[in-house]
PDB file of C-alpha atoms in Angstrom:
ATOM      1  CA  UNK O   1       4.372 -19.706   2.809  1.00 89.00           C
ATOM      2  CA  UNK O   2       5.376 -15.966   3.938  1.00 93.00           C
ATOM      3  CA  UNK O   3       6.956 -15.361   6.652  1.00 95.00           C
ATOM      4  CA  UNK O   4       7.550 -11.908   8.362  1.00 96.00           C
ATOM      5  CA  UNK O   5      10.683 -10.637  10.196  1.00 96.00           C
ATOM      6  CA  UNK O   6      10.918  -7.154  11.847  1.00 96.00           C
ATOM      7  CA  UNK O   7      13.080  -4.811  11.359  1.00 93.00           C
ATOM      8  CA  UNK O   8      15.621  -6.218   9.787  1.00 92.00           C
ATOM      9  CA  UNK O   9      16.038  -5.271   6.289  1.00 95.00           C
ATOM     10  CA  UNK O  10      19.287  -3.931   4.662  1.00 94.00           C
ATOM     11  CA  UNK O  11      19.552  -0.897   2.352  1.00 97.00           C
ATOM     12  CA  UNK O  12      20.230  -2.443  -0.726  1.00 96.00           C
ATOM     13  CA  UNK O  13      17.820  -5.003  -0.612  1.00 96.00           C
ATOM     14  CA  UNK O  14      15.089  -2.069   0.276  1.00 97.00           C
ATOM     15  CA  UNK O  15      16.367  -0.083  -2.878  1.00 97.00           C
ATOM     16  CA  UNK O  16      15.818  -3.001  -4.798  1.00 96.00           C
ATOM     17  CA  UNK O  17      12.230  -3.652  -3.694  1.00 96.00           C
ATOM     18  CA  UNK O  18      11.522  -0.054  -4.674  1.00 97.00           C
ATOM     19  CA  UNK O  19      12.693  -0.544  -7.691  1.00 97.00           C
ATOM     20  CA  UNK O  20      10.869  -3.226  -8.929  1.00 96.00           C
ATOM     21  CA  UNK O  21       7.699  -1.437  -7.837  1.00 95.00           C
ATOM     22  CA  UNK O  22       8.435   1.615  -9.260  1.00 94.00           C
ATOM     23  CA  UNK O  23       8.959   3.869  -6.558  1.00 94.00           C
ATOM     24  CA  UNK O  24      10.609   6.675  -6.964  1.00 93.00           C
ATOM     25  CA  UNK O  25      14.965   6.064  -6.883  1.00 95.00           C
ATOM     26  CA  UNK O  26      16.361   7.582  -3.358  1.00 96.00           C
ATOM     27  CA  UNK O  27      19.662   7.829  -3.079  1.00 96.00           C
ATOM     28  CA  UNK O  28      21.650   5.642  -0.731  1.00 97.00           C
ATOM     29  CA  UNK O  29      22.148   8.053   1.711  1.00 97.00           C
ATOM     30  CA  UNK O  30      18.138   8.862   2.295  1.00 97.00           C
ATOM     31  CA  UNK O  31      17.134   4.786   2.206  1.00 98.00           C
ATOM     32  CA  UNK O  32      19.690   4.524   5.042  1.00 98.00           C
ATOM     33  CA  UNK O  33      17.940   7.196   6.870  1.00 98.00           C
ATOM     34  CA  UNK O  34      14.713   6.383   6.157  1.00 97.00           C
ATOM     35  CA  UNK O  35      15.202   2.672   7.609  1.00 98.00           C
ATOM     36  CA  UNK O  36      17.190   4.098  10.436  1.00 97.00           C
ATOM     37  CA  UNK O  37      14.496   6.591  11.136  1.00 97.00           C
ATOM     38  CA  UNK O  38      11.766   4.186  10.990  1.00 98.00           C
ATOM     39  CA  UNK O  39       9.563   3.104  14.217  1.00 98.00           C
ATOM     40  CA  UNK O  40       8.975  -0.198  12.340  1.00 98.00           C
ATOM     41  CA  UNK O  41      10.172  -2.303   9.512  1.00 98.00           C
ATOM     42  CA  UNK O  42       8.235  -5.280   8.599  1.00 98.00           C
ATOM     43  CA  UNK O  43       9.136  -7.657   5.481  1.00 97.00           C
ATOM     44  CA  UNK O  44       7.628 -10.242   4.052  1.00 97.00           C
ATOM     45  CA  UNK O  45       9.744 -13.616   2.982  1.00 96.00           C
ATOM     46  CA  UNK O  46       8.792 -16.025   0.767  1.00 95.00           C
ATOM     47  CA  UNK O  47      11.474 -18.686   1.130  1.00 89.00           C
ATOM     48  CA  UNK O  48      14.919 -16.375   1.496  1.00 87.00           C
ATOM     49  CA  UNK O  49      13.047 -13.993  -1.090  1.00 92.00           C
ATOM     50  CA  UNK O  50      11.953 -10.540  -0.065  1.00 94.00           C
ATOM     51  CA  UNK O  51       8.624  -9.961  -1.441  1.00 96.00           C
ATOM     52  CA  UNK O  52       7.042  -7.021   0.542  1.00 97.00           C
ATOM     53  CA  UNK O  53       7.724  -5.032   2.912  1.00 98.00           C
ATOM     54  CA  UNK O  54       6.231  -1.921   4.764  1.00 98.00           C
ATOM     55  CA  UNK O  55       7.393   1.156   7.788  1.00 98.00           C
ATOM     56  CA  UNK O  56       5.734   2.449  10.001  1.00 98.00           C
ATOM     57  CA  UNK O  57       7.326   6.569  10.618  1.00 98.00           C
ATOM     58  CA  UNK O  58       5.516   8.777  13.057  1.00 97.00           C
ATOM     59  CA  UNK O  59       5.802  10.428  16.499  1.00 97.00           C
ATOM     60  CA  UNK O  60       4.878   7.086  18.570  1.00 96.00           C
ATOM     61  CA  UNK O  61       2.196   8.639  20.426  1.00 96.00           C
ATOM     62  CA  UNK O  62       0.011  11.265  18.441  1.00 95.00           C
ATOM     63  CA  UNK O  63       0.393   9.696  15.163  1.00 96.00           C
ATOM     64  CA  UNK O  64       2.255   7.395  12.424  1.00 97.00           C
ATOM     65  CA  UNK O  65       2.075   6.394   9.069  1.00 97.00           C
ATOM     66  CA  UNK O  66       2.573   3.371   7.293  1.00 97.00           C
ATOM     67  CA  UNK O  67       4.962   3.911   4.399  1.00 97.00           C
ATOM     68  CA  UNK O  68       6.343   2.094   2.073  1.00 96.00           C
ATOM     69  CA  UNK O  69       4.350  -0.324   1.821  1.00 97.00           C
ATOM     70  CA  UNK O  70       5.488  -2.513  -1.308  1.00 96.00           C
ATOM     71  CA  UNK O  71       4.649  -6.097  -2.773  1.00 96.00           C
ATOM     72  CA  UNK O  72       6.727  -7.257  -5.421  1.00 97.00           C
ATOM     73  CA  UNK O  73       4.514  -7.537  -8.731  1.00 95.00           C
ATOM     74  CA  UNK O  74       5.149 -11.566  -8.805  1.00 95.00           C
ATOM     75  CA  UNK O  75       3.569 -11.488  -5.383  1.00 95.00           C
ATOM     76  CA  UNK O  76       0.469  -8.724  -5.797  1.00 93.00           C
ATOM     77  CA  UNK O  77      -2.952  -9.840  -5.121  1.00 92.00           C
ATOM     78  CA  UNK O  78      -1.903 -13.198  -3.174  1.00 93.00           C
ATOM     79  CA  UNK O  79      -2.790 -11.735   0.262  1.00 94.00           C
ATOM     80  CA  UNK O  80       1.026 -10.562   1.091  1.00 97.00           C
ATOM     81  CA  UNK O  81      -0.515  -6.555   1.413  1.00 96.00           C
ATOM     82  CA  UNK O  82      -3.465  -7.916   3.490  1.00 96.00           C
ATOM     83  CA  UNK O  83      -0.715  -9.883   6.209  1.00 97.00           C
ATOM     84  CA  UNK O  84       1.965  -6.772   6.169  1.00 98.00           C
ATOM     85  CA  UNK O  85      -1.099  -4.187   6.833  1.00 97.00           C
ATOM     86  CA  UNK O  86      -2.615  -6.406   9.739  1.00 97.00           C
ATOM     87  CA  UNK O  87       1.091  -6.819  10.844  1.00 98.00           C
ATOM     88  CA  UNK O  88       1.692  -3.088  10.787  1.00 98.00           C
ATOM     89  CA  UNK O  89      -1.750  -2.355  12.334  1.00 97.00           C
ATOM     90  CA  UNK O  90      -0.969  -4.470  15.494  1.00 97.00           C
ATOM     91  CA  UNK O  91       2.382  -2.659  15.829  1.00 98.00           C
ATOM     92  CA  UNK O  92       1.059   0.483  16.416  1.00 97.00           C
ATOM     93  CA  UNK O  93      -1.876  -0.794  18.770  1.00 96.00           C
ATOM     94  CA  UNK O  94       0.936  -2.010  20.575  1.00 97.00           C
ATOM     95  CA  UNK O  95       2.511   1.426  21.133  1.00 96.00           C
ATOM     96  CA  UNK O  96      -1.124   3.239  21.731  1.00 96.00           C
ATOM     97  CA  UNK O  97      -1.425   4.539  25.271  1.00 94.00           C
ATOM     98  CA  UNK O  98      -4.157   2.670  26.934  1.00 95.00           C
ATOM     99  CA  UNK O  99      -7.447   5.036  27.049  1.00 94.00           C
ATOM    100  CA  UNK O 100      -5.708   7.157  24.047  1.00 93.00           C
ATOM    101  CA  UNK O 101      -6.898   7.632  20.018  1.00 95.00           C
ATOM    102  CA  UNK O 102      -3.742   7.297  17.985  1.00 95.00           C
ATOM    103  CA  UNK O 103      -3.785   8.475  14.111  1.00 94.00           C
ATOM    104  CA  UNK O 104      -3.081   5.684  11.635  1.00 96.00           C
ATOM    105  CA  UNK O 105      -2.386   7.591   8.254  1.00 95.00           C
ATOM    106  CA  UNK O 106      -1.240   6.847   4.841  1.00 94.00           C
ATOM    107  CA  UNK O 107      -1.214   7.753   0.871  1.00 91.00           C
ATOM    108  CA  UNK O 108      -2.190   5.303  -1.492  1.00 88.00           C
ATOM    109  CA  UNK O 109      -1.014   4.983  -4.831  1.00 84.00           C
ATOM    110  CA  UNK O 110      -4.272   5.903  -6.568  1.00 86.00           C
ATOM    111  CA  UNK O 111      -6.671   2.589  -7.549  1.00 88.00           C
ATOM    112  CA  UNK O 112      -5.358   0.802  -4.294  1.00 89.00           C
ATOM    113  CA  UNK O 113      -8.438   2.630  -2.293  1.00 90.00           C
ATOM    114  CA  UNK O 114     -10.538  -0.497  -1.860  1.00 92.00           C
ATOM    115  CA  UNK O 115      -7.493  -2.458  -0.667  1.00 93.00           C
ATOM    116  CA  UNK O 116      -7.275  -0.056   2.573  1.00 94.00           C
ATOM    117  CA  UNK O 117     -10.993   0.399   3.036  1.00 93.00           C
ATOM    118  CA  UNK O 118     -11.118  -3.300   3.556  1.00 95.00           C
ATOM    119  CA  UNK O 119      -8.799  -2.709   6.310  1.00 95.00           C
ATOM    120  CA  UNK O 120     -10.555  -0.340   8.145  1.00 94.00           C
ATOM    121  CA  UNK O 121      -9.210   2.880   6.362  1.00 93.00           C
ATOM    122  CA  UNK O 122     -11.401   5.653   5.500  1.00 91.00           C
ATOM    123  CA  UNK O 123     -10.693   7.951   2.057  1.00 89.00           C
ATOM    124  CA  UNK O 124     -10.101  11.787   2.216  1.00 87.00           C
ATOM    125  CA  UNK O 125     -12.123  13.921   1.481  1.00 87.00           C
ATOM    126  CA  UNK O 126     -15.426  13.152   3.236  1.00 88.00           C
ATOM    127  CA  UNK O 127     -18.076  14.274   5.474  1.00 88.00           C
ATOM    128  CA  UNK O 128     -15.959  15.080   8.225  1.00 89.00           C
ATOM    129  CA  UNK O 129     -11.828  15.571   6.468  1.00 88.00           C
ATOM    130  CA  UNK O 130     -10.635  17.901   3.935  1.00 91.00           C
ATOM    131  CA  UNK O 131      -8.417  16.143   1.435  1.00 88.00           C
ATOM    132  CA  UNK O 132      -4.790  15.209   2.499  1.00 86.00           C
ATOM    133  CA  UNK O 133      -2.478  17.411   1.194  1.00 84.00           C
ATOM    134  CA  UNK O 134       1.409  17.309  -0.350  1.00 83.00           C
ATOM    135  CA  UNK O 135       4.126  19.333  -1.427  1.00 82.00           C
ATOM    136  CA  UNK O 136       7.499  17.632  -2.451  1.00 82.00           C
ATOM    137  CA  UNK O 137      10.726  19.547  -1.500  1.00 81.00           C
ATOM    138  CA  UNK O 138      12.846  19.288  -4.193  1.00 83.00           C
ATOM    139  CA  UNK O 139      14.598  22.273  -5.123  1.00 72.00           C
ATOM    140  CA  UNK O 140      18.174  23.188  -4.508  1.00 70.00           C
ATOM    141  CA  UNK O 141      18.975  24.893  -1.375  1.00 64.00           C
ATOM    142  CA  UNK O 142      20.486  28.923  -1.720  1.00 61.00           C
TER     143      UNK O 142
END
């Protein structure tokens, strides 16, 4: 059975999740951030074992993002993705201004398309959106 708890999730145990998908290694000091920055934190349990987990990051009233959004491999594909995205989903409908249109955005790891058309996303580029762009800051500052 999994079982979801919001936000409550402590540093370590979020660099170990990344980690054991294969996200890329933040230091300590950005994961801290990143949680304490977040709008929402949402993990999934199995027994006292973390096995997912996803953020929602955004302005609160424009748009957010769901980031982060990580199943542990031993856990993929058993509907733990499908209960964090509705989970996430609701949060931000709870935050939506009635009578407004609030942004839901994200980046997929490429392949996991179908998984968020299913829940309602749409792909970029199409008829209507350019492709979403990127640019990774990275070098050291002058």
């Amino acid at each position: 059975m999994i079982t979801l708890v919001a936000n409550h999730i402590g540093v370590e145990t979020y660099l170990w999740l990344r980690e054991a998908v294969g996200f890329k290694k933040l230091s300590r000091t950005q994961a801290v951030k990143a949680l304490n920055n977040s709008l929402y934190v949402v993990a999934a349990y199995a027994d006292d074992r973390i096995v997912g987990m996803g953020r929602i990051v955004g302005d609160g009233a424009v748009i957010c993002y769901i980031q982060d959004l990580m199943i542990h491999p031993d856990y993929q594909r058993a509907g733990v993705g499908s209960k964090l995205i509705e989970n996430l989903v609701a949060f931000v409908e709870s935050i939506r201004e009635d009578d407004t249109e609030m942004m839901l955005d994200l980046m997929c790891a490429k392949g996991r398309e179908a998984f968020y058309e299913a829940h309602g996303f749409m792909s970029r580029p199409n008829q209507d959106l350019g492709p979403g762009m990127i640019r990774y800051l990275n070098e050291r500052r002058a």
